[in-house]
CSV table of C-alpha atoms in Angstrom, one decimal:
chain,number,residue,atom,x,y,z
W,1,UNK,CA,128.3,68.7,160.2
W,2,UNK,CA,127.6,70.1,156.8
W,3,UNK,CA,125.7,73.7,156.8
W,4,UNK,CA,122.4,72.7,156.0
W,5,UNK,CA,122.4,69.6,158.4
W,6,UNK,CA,123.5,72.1,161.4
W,7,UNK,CA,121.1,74.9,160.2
W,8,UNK,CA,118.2,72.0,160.3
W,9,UNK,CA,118.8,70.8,163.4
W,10,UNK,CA,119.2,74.1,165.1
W,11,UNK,CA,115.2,74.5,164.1
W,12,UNK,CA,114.6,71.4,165.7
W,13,UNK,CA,115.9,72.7,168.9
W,14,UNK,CA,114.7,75.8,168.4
W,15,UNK,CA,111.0,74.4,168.2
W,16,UNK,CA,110.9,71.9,170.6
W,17,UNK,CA,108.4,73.8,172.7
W,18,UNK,CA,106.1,74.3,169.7
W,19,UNK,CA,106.6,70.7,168.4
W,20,UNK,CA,105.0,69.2,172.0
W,21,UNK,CA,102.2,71.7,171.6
W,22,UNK,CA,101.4,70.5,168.1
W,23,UNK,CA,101.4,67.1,169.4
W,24,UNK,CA,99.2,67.7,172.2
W,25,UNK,CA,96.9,69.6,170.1
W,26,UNK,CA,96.4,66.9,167.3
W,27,UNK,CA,95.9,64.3,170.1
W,28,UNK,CA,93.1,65.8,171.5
W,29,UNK,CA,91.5,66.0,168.3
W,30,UNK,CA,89.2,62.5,168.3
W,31,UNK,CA,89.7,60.2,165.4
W,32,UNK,CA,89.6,56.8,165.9
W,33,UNK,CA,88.1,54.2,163.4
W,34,UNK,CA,84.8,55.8,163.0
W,35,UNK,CA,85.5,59.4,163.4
W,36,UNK,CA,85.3,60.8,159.8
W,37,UNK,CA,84.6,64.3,161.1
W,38,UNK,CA,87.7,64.3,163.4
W,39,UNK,CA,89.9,62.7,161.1
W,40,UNK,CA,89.1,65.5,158.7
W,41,UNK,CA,89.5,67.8,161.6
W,42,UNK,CA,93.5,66.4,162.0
W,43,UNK,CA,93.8,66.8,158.2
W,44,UNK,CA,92.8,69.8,157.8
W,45,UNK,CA,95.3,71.2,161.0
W,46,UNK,CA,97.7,69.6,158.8
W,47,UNK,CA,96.9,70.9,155.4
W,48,UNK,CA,97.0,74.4,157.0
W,49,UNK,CA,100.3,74.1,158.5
W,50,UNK,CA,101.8,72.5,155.2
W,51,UNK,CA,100.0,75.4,153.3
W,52,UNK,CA,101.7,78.2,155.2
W,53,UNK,CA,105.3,76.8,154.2
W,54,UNK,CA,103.8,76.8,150.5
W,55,UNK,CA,102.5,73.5,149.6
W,56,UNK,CA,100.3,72.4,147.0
W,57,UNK,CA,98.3,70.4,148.8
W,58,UNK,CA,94.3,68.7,148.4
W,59,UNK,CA,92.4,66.6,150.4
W,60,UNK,CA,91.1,63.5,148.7
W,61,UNK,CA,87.1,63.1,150.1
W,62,UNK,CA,85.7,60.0,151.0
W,63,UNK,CA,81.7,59.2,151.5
W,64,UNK,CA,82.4,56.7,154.5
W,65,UNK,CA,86.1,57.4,155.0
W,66,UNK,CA,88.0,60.1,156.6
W,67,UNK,CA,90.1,62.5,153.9
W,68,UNK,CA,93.3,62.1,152.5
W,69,UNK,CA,96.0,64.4,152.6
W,70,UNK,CA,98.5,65.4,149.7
W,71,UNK,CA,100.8,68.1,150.3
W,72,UNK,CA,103.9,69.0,147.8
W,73,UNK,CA,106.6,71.3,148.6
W,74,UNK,CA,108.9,72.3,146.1
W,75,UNK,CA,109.5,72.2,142.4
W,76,UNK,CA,110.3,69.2,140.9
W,77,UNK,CA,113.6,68.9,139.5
W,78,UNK,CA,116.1,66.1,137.9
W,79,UNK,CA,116.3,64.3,141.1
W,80,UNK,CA,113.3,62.3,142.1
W,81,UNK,CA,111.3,63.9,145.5
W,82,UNK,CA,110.6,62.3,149.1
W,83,UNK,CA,107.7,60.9,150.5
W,84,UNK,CA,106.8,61.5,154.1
W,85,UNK,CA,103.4,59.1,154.7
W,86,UNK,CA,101.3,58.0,157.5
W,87,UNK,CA,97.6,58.0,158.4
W,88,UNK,CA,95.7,60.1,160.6
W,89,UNK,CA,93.1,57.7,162.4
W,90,UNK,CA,94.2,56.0,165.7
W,91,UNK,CA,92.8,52.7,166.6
W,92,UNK,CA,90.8,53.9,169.9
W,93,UNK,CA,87.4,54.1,170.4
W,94,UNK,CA,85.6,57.4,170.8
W,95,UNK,CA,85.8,59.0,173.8
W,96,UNK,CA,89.1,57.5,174.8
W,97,UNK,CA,90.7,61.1,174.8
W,98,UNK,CA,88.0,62.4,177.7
W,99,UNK,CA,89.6,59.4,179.5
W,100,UNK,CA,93.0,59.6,178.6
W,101,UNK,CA,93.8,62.9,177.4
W,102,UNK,CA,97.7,63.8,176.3
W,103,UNK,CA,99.9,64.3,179.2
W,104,UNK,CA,103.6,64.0,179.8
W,105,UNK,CA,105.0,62.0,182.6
W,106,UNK,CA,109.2,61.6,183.2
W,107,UNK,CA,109.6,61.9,179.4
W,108,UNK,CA,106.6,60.2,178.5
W,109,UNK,CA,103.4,61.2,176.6
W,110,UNK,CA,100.4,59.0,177.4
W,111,UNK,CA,97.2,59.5,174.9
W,112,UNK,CA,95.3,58.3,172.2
W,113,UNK,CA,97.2,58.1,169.3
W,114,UNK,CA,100.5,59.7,170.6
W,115,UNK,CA,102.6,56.8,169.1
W,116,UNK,CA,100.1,55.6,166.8
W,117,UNK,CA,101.0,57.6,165.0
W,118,UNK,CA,100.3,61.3,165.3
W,119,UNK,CA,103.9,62.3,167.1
W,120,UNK,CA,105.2,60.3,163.8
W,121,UNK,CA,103.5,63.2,161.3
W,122,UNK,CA,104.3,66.0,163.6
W,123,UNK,CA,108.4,64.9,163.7
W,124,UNK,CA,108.4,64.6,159.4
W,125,UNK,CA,106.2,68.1,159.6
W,126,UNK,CA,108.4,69.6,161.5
W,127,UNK,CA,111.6,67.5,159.4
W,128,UNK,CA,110.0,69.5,156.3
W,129,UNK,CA,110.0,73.1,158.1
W,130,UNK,CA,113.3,72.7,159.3
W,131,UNK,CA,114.9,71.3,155.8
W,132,UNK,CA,112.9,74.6,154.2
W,133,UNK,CA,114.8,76.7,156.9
W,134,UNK,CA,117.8,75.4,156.4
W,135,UNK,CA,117.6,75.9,152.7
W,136,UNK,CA,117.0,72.6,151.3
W,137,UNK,CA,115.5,72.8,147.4
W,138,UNK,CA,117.6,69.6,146.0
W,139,UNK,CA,114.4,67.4,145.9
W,140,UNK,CA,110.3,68.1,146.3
W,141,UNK,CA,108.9,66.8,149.6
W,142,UNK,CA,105.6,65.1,149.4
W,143,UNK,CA,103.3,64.1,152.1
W,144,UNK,CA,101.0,61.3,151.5
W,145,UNK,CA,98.8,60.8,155.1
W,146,UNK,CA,95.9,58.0,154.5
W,147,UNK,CA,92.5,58.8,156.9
W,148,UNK,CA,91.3,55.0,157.4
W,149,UNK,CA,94.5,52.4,157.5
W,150,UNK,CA,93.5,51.8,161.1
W,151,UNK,CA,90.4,49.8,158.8
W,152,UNK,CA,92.5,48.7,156.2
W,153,UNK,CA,90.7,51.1,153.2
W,154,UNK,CA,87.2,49.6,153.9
W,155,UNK,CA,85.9,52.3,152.2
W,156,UNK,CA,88.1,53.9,150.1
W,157,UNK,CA,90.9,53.5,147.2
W,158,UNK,CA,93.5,54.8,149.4
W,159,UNK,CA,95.9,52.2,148.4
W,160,UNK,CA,95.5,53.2,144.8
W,161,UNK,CA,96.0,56.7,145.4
W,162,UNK,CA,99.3,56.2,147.1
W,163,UNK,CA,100.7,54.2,144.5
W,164,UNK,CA,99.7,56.7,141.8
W,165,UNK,CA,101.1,59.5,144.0
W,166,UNK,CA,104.2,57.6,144.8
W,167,UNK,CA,105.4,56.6,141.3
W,168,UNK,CA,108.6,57.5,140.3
W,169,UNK,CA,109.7,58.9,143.7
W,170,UNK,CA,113.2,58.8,145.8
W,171,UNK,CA,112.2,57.3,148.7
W,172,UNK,CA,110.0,56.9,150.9
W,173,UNK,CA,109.7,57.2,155.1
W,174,UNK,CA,106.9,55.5,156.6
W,175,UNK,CA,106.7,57.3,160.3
W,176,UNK,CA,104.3,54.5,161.7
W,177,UNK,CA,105.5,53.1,165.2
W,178,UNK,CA,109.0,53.4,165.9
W,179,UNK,CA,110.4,50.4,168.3
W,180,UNK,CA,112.4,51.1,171.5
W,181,UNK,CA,115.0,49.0,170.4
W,182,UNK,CA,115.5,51.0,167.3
W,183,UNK,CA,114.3,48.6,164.6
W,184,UNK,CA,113.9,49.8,161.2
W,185,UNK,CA,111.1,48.1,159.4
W,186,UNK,CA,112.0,47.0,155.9
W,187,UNK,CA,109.0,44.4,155.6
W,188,UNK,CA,105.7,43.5,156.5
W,189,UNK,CA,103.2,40.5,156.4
W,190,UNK,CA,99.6,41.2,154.5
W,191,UNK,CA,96.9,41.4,156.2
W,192,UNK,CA,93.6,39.9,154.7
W,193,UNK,CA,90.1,40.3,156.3
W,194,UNK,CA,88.0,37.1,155.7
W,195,UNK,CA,84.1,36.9,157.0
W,196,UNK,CA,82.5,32.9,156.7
W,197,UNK,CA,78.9,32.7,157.3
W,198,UNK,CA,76.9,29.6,157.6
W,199,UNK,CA,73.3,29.2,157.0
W,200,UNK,CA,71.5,26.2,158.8
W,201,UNK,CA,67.7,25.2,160.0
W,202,UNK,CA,65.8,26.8,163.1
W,203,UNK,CA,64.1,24.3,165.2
W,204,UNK,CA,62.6,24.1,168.6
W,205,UNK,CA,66.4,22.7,170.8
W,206,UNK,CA,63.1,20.4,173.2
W,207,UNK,CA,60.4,19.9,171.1
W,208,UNK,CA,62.0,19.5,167.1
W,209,UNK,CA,65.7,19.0,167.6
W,210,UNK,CA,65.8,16.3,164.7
W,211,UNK,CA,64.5,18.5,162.0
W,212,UNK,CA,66.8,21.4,163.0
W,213,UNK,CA,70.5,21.9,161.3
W,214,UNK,CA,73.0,23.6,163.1
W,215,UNK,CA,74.9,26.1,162.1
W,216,UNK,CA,77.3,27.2,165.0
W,217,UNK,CA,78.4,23.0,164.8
W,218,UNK,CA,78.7,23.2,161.6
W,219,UNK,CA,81.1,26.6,161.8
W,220,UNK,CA,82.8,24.7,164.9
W,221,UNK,CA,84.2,22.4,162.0
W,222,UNK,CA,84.8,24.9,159.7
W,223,UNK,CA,87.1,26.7,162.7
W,224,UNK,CA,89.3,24.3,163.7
W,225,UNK,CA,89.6,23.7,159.6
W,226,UNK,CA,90.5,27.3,159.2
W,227,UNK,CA,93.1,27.1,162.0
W,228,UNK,CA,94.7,24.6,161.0
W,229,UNK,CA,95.6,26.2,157.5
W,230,UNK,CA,98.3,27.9,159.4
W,231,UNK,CA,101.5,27.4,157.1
W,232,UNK,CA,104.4,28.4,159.5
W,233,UNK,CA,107.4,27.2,156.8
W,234,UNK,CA,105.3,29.9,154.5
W,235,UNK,CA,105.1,32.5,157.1
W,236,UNK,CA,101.2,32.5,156.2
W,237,UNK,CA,98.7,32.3,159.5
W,238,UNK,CA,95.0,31.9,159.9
W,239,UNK,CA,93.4,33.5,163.1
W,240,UNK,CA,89.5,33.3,163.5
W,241,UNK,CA,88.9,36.1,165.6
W,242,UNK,CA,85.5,36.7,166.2
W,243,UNK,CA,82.8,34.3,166.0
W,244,UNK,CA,78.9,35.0,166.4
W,245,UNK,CA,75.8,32.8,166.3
W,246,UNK,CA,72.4,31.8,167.7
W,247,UNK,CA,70.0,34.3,169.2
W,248,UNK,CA,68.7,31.4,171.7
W,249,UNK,CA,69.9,28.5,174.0
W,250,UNK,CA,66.4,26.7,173.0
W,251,UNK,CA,67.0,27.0,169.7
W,252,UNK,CA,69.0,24.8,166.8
W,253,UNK,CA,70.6,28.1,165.2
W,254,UNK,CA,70.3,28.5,162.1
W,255,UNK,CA,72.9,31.1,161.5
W,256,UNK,CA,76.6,31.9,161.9
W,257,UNK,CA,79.6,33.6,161.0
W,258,UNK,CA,82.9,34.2,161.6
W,259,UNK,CA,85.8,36.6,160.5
W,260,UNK,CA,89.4,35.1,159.6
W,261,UNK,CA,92.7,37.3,160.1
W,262,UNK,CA,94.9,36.5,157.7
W,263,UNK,CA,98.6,37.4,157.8
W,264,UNK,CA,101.0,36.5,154.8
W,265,UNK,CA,104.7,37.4,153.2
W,266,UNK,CA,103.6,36.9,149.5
W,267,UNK,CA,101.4,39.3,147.7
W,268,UNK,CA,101.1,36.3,145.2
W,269,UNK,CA,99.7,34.0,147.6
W,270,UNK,CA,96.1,35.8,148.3
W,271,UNK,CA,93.9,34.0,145.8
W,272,UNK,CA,95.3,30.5,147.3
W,273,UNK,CA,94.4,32.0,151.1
W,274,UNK,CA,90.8,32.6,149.8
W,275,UNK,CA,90.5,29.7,147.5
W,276,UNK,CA,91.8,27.6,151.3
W,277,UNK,CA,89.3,29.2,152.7
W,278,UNK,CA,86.4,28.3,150.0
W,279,UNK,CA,87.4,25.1,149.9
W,280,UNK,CA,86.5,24.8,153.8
W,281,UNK,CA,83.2,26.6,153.4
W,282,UNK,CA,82.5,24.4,150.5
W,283,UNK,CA,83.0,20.8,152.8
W,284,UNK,CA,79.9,19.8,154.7
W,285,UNK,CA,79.9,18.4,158.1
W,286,UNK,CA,76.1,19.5,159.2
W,287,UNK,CA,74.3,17.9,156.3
W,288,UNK,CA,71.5,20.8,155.6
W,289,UNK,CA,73.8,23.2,156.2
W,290,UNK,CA,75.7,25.8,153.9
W,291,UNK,CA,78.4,28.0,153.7
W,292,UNK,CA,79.6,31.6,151.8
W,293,UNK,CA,83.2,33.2,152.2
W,294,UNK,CA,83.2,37.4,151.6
W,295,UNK,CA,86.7,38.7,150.9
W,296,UNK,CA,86.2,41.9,153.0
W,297,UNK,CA,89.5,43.9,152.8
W,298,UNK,CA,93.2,44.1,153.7
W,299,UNK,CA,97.0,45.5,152.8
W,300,UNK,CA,98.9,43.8,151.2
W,301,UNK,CA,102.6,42.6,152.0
W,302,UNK,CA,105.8,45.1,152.0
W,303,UNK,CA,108.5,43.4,150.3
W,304,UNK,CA,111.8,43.6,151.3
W,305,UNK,CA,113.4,44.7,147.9
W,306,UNK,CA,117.2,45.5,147.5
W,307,UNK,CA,116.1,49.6,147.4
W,308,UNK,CA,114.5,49.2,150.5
W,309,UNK,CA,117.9,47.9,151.9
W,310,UNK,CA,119.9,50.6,150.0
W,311,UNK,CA,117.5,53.3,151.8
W,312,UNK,CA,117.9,50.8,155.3
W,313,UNK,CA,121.5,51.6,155.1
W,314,UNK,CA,121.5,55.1,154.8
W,315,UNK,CA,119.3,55.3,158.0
W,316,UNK,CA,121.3,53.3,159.5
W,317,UNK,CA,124.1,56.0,158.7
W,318,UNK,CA,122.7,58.3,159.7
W,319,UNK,CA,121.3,57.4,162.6
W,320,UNK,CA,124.8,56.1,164.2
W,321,UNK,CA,127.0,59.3,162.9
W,322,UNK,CA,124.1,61.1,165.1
W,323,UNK,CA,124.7,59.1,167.7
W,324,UNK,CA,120.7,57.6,167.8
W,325,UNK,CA,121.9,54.0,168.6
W,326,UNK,CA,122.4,51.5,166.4
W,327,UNK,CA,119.4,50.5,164.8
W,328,UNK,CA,118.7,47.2,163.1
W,329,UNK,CA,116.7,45.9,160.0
W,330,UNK,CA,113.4,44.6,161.1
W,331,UNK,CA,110.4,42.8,159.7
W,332,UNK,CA,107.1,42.3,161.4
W,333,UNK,CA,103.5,40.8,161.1
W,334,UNK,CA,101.3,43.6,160.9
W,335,UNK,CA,100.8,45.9,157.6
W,336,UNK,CA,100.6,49.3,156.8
W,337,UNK,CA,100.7,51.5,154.0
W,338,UNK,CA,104.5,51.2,153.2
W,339,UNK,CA,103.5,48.2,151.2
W,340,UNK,CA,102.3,50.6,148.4
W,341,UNK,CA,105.1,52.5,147.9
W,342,UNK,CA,107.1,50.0,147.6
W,343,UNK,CA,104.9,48.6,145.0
W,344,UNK,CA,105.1,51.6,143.4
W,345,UNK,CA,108.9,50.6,143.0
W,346,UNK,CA,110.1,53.5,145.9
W,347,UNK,CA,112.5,52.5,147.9
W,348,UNK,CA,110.6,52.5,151.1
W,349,UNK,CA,111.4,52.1,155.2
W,350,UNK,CA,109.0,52.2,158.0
W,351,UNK,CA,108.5,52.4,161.7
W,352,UNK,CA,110.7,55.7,161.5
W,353,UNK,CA,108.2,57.4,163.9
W,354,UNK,CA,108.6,58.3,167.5
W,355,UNK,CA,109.8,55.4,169.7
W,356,UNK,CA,107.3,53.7,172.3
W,357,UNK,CA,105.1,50.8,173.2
W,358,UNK,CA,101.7,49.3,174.2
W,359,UNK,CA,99.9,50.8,170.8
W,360,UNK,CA,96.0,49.9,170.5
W,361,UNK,CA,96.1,49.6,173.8
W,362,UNK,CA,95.1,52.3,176.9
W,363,UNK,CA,98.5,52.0,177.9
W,364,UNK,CA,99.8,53.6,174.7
W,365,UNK,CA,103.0,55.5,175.0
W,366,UNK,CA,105.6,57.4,173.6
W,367,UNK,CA,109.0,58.7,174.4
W,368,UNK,CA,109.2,62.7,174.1
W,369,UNK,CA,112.6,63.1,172.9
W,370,UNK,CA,112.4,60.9,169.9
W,371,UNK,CA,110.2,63.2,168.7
W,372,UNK,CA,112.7,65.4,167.9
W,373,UNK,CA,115.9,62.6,167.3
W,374,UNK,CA,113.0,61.0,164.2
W,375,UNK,CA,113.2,64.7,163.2
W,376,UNK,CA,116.7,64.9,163.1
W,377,UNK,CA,117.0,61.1,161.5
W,378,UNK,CA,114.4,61.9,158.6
W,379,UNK,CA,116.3,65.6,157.7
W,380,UNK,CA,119.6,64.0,157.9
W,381,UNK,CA,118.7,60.9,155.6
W,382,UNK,CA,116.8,64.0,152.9
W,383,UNK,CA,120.8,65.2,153.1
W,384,UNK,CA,122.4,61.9,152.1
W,385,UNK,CA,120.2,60.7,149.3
W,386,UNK,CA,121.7,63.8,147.3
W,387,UNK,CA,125.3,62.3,148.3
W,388,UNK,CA,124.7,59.0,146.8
């Protein structure tokens, strides 16, 4: 084990104690979906902390979005820097922590957000301290953490921003979700957010059904049209997953609306998924009725690229010489942020944050010591990019 590895590592060890308490203490902090002013809260607890090892850092403000953190440490050199990246909101609703507030069980942390993925920022936080410790000053270490991806950048350019910030960069680690059976994401699907309203004719449902139009039969149609869009071969899926109408048993409604999950490998193949999807809104079943499509937002696709697989080895390195398992390149359905960096053209891998299960759910968990083995991973992978 090379000097600064060992030196690193030590920290880790060292800090155990104060990693948890970090952990527990960002947790409890509510900020899920909708919680601008907590989500600003976790940022700034992060911004503080990345101050005091003597970061540049801002926070990017949004009207209706919770803040963005960038934080740089070190100068930048001849070698490109590394990106640590993540988001800050969880996907629970408020008042989930009064309910389920952090606690550790046989190794286990239960709480909102514990996997999901604020034990992720604390291990590459705590990855940066201990490579400072240790030393380290071959590359700058950025940290890019996004306040909304839980709502796919409704309302903000967040996507933009990382890209900008990213270009030109090392690498990249993504410390979303890690998996218990140590899979290394190297690509995800897109994820596009589709709402279809239909606009029909009241009526009284006894006295004037004749004269009314119906809207919810008309968007009955339109679902099973939608559905069946579905292009396994392409790896493209259509999923309608909420569906309101009517106010009124006794009436013919004259109003309904949908909204369409959309899940796809290509970043090419979005304006065919919408023009699909105006195409059905454009067919009339109901005559009397009609139909308007709203593209309302999304993330788009991570591509698998050969420097995401260069930087998939050198995990994978580092993770068996560490004795971590042997972990295994993995691609999944649902989209985050990593997808921008690697636009960017940086090498990018994700799901390198602590290892559990059940996330979005209020059975989320997450296994303690991983918190500090993703710490370990992330420094020891810094270490071999200058060995390349």
């Amino acid at each position: 084990m090379n000097d600064k590895k060992q030196k690193a590592f030590q920290f880790v060890d060292e800090h155990r104690d104060e990693m948890v308490s970090l952990w527990e203490e960002v947790v409890s902090m509510e900020s899920g979906p909708h919680e601008k002013q907590g989500i600003n809260k976790v940022a700034d607890r992060f911004k503080q902390i990345l101050d005091k090892e003597g970061a540049a850092s801002r926070l990017v403000e949004f009207e209706n979005a919770g803040s963005m953190l960038i934080a740089e440490l070190g100068e930048r050199k001849s070698q490109p820097g590394v990106i640590f990246m993540g988001h800050m909101d969880t996907a629970c609703p408020a008042g989930a922590i009064a309910e389920r507030p952090f606690t550790i069980k046989d190794g286990i942390a239960y709480g909102p957000g514990v996997l999901d993925m604020k034990g992720g920022i604390v291990a590459a936080i705590y990855a940066i301290k201990a490579l400072k410790s240790a030393g380290y000053d071959s590359r700058s270490l950025k940290v890019l953490l996004a306040g909304d991806e839980e709502v796919l950048h409704a309302h903000s350019n967040a996507p933009e921003i990382f890209i900008e910030e990213a270009k030109g960069y090392a690498a990249a680690f993504n410390v979303e979700t890690g998996f218990v059976d140590n899979g290394i994401v190297v690509g995800r699907k897109g994820v596009a957010r589709i709402m279809l309203e239909v606009k029909g004719v009241a009526a009284h449902a006894g006295n004037d059904p004749e004269n009314g139009r119906s809207a919810i039969l008309e968007m009955a149609h339109k679902i099973i049209a939608v559905q069946n869009l579905t292009d396994w071969e392409k790896g493209i899926s259509f999923n309608v997953g909420v569906m309101q109408g009517g106010t009124t048993s006794t009436a013919v409604p004259d109003y309904a609306k949908i909204y369409i999950d959309v899940r796809y490998k290509n970043p090419d193949d979005l304006p065919d998924i919408i023009k699909q999807i105006e195409d059905v809104a454009a067919k009339v079943y109901v005559e009397g009725t009609a139909a308007t499509v709203t593209f309302m937002d999304g993330i788009k696709p991570m591509k698998t690229t050969d420097g995401v697989m260069q930087l998939f080895e050198i995990v994978k390195k580092a993770y068996e010489e560490n004795g971590f398992g042997t972990p295994y390149a993995k691609r999944v359905g649902g989209g985050s942020d990593s997808a921008y960096t690697v636009l960017a053209g940086v090498p990018t891998v994700c799901a390198m944050g602590v290892k559990g299960g059940r996330n979005h759910s209020p059975e989320e968990y997450a296994i303690v010591d991983s918190l500090f083995e993703r710490a370990k991973l992330m420094i020891d992978c810094v270490l071999k990019l200058d060995s390349l």
